[in-house]
PDB file of C-alpha atoms in Angstrom:
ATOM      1  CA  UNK A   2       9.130-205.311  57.509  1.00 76.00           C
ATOM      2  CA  UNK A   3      10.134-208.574  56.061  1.00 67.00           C
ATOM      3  CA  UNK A   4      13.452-207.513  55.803  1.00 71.00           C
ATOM      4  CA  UNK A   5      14.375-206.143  58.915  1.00 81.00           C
ATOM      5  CA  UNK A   6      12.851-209.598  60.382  1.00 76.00           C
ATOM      6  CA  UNK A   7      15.123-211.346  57.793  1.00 67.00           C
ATOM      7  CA  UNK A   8      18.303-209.236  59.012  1.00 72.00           C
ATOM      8  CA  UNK A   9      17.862-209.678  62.648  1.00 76.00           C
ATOM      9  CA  UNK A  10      17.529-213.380  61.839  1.00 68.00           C
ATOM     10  CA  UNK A  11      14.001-213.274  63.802  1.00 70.00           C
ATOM     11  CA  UNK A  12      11.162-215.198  62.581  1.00 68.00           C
ATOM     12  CA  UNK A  13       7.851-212.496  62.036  1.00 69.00           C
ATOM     13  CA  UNK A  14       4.996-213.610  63.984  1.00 69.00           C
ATOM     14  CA  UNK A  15       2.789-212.027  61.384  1.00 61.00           C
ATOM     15  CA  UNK A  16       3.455-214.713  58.968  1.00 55.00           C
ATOM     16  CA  UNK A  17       2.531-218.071  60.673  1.00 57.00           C
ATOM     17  CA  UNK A  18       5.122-220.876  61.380  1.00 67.00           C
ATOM     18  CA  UNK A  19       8.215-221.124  59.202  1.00 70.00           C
ATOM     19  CA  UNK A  20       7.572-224.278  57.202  1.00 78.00           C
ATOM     20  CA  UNK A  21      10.866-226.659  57.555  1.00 88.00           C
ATOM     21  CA  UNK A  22      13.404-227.385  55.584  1.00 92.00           C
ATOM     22  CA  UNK A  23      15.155-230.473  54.839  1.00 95.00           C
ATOM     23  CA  UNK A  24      18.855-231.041  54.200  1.00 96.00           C
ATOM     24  CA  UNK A  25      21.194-234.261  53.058  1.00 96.00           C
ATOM     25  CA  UNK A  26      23.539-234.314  56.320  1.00 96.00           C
ATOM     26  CA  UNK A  27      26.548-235.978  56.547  1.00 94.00           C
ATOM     27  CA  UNK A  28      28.053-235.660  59.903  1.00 95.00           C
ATOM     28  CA  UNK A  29      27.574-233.371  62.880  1.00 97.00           C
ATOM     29  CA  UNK A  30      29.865-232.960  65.415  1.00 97.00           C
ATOM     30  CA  UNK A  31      32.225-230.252  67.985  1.00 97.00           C
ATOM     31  CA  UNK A  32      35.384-229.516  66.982  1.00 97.00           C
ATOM     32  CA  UNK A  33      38.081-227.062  66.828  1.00 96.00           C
ATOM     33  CA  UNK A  34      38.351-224.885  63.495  1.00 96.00           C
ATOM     34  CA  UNK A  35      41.224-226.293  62.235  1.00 94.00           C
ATOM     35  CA  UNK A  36      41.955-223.699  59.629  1.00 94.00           C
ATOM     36  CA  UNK A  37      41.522-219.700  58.430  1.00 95.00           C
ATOM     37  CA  UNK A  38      40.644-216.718  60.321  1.00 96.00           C
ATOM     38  CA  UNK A  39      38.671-218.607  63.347  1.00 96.00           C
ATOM     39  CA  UNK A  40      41.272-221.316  63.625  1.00 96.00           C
ATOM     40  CA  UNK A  41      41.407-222.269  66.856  1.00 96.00           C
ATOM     41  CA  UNK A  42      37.519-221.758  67.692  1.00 97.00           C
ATOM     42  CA  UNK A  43      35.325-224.449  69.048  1.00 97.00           C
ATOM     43  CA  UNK A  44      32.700-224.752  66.687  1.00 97.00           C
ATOM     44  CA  UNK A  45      29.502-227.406  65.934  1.00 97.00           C
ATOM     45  CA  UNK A  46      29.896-228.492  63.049  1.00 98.00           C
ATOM     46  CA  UNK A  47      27.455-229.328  60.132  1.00 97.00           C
ATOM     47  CA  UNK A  48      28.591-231.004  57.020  1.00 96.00           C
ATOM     48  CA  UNK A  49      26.334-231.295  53.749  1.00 96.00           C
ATOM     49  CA  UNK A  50      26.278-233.707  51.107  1.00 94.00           C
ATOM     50  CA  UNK A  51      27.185-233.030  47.514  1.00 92.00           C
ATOM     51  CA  UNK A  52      29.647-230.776  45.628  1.00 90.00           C
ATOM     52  CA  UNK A  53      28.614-228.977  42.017  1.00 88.00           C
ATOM     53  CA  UNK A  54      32.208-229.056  41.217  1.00 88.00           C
ATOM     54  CA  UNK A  55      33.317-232.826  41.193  1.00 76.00           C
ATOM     55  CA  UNK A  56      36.008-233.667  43.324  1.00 69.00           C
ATOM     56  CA  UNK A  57      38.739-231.687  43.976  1.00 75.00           C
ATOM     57  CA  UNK A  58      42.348-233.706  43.803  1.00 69.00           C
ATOM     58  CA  UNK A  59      42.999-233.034  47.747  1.00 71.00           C
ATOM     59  CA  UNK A  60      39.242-233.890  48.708  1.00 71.00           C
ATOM     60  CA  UNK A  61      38.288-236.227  51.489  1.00 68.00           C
ATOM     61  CA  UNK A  62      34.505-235.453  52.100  1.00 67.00           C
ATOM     62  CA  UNK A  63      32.467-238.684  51.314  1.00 63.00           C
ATOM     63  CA  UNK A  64      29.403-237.208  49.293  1.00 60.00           C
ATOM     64  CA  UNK A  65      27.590-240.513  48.699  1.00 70.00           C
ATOM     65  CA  UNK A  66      27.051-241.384  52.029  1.00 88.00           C
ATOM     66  CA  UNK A  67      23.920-238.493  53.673  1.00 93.00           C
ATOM     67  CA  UNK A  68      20.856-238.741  55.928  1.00 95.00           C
ATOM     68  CA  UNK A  69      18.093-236.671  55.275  1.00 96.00           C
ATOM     69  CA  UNK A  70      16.854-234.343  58.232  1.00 96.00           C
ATOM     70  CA  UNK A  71      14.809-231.731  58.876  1.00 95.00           C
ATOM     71  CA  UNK A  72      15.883-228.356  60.287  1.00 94.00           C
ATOM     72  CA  UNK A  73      14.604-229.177  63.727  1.00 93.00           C
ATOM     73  CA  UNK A  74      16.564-232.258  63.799  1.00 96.00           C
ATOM     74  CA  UNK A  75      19.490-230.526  63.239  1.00 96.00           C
ATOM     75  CA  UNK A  76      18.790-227.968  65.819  1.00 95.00           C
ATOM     76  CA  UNK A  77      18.527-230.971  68.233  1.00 94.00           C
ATOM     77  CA  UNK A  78      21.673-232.276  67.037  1.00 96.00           C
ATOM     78  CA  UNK A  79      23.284-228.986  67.695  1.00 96.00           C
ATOM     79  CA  UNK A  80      21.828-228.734  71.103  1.00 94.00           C
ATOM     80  CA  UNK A  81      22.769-231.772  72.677  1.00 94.00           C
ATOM     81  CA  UNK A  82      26.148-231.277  72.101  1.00 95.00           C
ATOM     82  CA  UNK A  83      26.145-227.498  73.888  1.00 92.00           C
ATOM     83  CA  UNK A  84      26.811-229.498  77.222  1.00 86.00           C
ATOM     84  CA  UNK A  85      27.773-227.442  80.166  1.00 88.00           C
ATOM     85  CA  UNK A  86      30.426-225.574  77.958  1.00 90.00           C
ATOM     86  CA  UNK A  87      28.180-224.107  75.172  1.00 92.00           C
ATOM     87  CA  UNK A  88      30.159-222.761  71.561  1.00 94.00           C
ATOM     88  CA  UNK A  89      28.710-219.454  69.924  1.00 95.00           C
ATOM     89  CA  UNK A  90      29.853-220.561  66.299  1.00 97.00           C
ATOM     90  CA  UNK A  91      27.482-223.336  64.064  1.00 97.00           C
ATOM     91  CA  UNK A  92      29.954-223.994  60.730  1.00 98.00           C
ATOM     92  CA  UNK A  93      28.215-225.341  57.536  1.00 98.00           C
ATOM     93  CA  UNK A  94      30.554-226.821  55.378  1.00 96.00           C
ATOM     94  CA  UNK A  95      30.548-229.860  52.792  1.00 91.00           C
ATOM     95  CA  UNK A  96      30.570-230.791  50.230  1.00 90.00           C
ATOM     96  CA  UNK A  97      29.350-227.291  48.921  1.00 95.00           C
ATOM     97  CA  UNK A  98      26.582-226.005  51.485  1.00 97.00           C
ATOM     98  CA  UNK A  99      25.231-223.678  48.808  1.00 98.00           C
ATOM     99  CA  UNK A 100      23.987-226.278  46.508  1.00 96.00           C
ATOM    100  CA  UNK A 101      21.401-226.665  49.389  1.00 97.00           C
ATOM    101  CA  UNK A 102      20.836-223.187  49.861  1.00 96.00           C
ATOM    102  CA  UNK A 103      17.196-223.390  51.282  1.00 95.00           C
ATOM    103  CA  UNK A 104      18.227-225.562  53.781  1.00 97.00           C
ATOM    104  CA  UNK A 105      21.186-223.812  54.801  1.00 97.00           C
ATOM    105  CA  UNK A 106      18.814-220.732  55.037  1.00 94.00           C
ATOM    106  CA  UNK A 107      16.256-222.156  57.283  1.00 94.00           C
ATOM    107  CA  UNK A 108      18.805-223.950  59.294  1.00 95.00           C
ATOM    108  CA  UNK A 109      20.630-220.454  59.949  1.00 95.00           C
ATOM    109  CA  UNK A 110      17.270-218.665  60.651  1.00 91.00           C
ATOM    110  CA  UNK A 111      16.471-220.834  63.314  1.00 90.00           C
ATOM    111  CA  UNK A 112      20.228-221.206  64.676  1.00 92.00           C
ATOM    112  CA  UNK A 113      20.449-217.572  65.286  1.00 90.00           C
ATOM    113  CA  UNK A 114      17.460-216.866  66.933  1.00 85.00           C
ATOM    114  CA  UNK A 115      19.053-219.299  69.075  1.00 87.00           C
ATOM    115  CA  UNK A 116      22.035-217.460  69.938  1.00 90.00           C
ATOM    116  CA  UNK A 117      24.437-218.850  67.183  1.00 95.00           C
ATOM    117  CA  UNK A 118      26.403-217.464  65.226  1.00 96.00           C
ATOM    118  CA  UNK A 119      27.101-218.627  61.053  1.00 97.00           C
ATOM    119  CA  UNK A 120      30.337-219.631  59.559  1.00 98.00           C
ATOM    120  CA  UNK A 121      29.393-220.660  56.277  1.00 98.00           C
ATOM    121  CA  UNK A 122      32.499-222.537  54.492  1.00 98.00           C
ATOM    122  CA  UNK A 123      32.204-222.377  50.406  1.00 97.00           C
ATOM    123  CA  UNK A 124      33.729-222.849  47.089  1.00 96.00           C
ATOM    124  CA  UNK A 125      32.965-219.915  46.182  1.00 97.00           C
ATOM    125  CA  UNK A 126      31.371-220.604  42.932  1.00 97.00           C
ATOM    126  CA  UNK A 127      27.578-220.029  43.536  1.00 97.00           C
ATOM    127  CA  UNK A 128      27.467-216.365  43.595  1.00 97.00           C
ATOM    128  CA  UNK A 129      23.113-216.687  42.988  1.00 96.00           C
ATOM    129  CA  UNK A 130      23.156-219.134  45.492  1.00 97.00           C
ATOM    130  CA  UNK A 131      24.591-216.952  48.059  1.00 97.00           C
ATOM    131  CA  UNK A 132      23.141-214.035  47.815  1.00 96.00           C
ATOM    132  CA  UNK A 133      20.042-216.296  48.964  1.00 94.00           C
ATOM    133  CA  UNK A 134      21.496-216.846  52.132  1.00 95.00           C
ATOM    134  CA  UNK A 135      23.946-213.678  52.564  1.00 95.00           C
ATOM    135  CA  UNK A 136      21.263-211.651  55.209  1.00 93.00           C
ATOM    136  CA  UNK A 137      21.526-214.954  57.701  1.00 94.00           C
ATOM    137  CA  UNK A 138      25.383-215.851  57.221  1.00 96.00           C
ATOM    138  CA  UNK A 139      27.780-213.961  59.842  1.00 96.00           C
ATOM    139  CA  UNK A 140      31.207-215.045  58.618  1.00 98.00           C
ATOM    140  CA  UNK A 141      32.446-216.550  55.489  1.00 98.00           C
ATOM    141  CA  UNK A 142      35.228-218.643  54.595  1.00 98.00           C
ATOM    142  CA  UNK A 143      35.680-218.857  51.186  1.00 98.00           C
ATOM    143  CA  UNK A 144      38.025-221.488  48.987  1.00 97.00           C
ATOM    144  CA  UNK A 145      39.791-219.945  45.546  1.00 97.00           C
ATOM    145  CA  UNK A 146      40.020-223.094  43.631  1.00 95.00           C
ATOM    146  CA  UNK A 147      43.362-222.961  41.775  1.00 95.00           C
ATOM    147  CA  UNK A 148      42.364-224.834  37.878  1.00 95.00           C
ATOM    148  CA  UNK A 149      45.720-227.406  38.891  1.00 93.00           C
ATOM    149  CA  UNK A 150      43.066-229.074  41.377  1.00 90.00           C
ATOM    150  CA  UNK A 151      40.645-229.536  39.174  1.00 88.00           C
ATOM    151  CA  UNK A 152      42.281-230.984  36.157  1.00 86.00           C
ATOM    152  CA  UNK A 153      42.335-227.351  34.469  1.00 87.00           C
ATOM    153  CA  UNK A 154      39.198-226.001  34.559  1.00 89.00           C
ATOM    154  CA  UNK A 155      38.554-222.878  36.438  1.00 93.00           C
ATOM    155  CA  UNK A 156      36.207-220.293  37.865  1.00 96.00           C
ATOM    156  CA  UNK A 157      38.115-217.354  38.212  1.00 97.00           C
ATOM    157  CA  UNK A 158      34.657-215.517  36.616  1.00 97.00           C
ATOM    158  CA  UNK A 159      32.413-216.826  39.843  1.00 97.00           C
ATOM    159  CA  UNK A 160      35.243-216.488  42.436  1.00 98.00           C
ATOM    160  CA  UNK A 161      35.054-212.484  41.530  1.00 98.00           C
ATOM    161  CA  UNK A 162      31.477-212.361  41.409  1.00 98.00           C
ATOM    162  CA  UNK A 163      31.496-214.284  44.802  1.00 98.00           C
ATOM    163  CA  UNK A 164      33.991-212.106  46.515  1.00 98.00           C
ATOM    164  CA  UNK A 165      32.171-208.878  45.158  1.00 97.00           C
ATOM    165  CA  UNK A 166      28.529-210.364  46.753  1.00 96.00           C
ATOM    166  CA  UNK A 167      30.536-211.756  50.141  1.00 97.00           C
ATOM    167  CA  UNK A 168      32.679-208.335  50.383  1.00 94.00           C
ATOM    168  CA  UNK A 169      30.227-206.880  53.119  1.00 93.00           C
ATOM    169  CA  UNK A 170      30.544-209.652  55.476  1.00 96.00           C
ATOM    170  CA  UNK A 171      33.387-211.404  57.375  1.00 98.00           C
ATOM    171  CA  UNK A 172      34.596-212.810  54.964  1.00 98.00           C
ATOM    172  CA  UNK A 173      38.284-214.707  54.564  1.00 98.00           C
ATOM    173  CA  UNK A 174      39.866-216.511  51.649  1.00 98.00           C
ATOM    174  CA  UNK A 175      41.482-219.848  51.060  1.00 97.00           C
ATOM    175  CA  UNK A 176      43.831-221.157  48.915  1.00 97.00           C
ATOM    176  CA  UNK A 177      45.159-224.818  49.002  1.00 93.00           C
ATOM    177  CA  UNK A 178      48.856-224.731  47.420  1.00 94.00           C
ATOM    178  CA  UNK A 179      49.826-228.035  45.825  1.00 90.00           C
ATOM    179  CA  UNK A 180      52.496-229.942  44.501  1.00 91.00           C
ATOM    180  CA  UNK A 181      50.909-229.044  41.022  1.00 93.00           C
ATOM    181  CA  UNK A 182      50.186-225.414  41.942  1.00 95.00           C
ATOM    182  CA  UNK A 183      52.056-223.269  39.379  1.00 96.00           C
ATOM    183  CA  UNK A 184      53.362-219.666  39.922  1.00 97.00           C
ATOM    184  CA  UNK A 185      50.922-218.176  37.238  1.00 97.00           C
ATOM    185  CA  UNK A 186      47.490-219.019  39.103  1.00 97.00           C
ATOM    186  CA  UNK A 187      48.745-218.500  42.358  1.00 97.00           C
ATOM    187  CA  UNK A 188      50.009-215.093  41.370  1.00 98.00           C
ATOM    188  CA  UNK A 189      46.362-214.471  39.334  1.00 98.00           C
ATOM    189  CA  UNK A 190      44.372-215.416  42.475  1.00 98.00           C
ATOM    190  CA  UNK A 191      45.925-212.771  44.440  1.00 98.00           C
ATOM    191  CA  UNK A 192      45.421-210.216  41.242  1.00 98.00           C
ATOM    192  CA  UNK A 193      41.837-211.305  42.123  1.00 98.00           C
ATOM    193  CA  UNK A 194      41.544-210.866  45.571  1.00 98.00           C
ATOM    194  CA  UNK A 195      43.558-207.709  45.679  1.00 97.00           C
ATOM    195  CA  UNK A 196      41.755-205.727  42.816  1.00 97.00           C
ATOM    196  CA  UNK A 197      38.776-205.842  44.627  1.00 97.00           C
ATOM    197  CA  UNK A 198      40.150-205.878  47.973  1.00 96.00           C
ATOM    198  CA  UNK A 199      43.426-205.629  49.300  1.00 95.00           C
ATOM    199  CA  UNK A 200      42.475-205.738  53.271  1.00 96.00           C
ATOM    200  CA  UNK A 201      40.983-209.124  52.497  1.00 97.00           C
ATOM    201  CA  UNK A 202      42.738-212.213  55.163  1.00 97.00           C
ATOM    202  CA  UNK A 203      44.267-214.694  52.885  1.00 97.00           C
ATOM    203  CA  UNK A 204      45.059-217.765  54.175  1.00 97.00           C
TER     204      UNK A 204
END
C-alpha cells in the first residue's frame, strides 16, 4: 500500500498529514530550459543551496546566499507564478538538490499531486541519495563531471552507479567540454555511458 501511494505521488489518507519539510532556497523563478533534452520548455524553477562537490571551474550558482522555507511556501511560490498560462514542468536544480534529499522529496510529493511534473537536475554523484527520491522524480538530467573541472579529482565510480539507479527513468546526460577538457576523459565518459547504455541522449 505504501508504495503504490508513493508511486502515484498521492499522499495516503490512512497515515495522517505529511509533516513538512524544509529546504535552503535560493531563487525561484519561470524560465525557459535553456539546455538538454527539454530545452526549450517553460519550466518553474527551484534552485537549492549547497554543492557536496566544491565548486566546479565553470560554476556560477551563489551557494552562500539561501532562505529557509518550508514545502508549502514553495508550493505558493510555484503557484503564483502559474498565471493565466500555467507550465507542467517544476525543475530542481542547485547547487546539488540531492544533498537535500528530504526536502526535494516532500517538495515533489506535494508538486505532483498538484499536476506537476519533476525535472530533477544533478551531479550525479549521490547514487544513495537518489534512490531516496527516484519513485517521485519524472525526468532526470544528469551532469558527468569531467576530473579537468575539478582540479583532477573524479567520480567516474558514482557517475556509473548513478546512471545504473537513474536508467529506468527519463533520464539525459551532460557533459560541459572545456578549454581544459582532454581527449582521454571525454572519450572515457562516453565508454561510461555507452557500456551501460547506448540509447542514452547525450548532450
Amino acid at each position: 500500500r505504501e508504495k503504490g501511494f508513493r508511486e502515484a505521488g498521492v499522499h495516503d489518507p490512512l497515515l495522517g498529514e505529511r509533516p513538512q519539510a524544509k529546504g535552503r532556497i535560493v531563487e525561484i523563478f519561470r524560465s525557459v530550459q535553456g539546455e538538454g533534452k527539454y530545452q526549450g520548455k517553460e519550466m518553474i524553477f527551484v534552485r537549492l543551496a549547497g554543492c557536496n562537490i566544491g565548486a566546479c571551474s565553470y560554476c556560477d550558482t551563489p551557494h552562500q546566499k539561501f532562505t529557509e522555507m518550508l514545502t508549502s511556501e514553495v508550493l505558493c511560490a510555484i503557484e503564483g507564478m502559474q498565471g493565466t498560462s500555467p507550465v507542467t514542468y517544476a525543475a530542481l536544480t542547485g547547487g546539488e538538490p540531492l544533498l537535500q534529499s528530504e526536502f526535494v522529496s516532500d517538495l515533489a510529493y506535494r508538486a505532483r499531486v498538484k499536476g506537476l511534473q519533476i525535472l530533477l537536475e544533478t551531479n550525479g554523484t549521490m547514487p544513495a541519495a537518489f534512490e531516496t527520491v527516484r519513485q517521485l522524480v519524472d525526468i532526470v538530467s544528469m551532469d558527468i563531471k569531467l576530473p579537468s573541472a575539478l582540479g583532477g579529482r573524479d567520480f567516474w565510480k558514482e557517475h556509473e552507479e548513478f546512471i545504473r539507479t537513474a536508467q529506468n527513468k527519463d533520464l539525459y546526460i551532460k557533459i560541459i567540454v572545456g578549454e581544459k577538457t582532454t581527449d582521454g576523459e571525454f572519450i572515457r565518459a562516453l565508454r561510461l555511458i555507452t557500456a551501460i547504455d547506448r540509447s542514452l541522449p547525450l548532450f
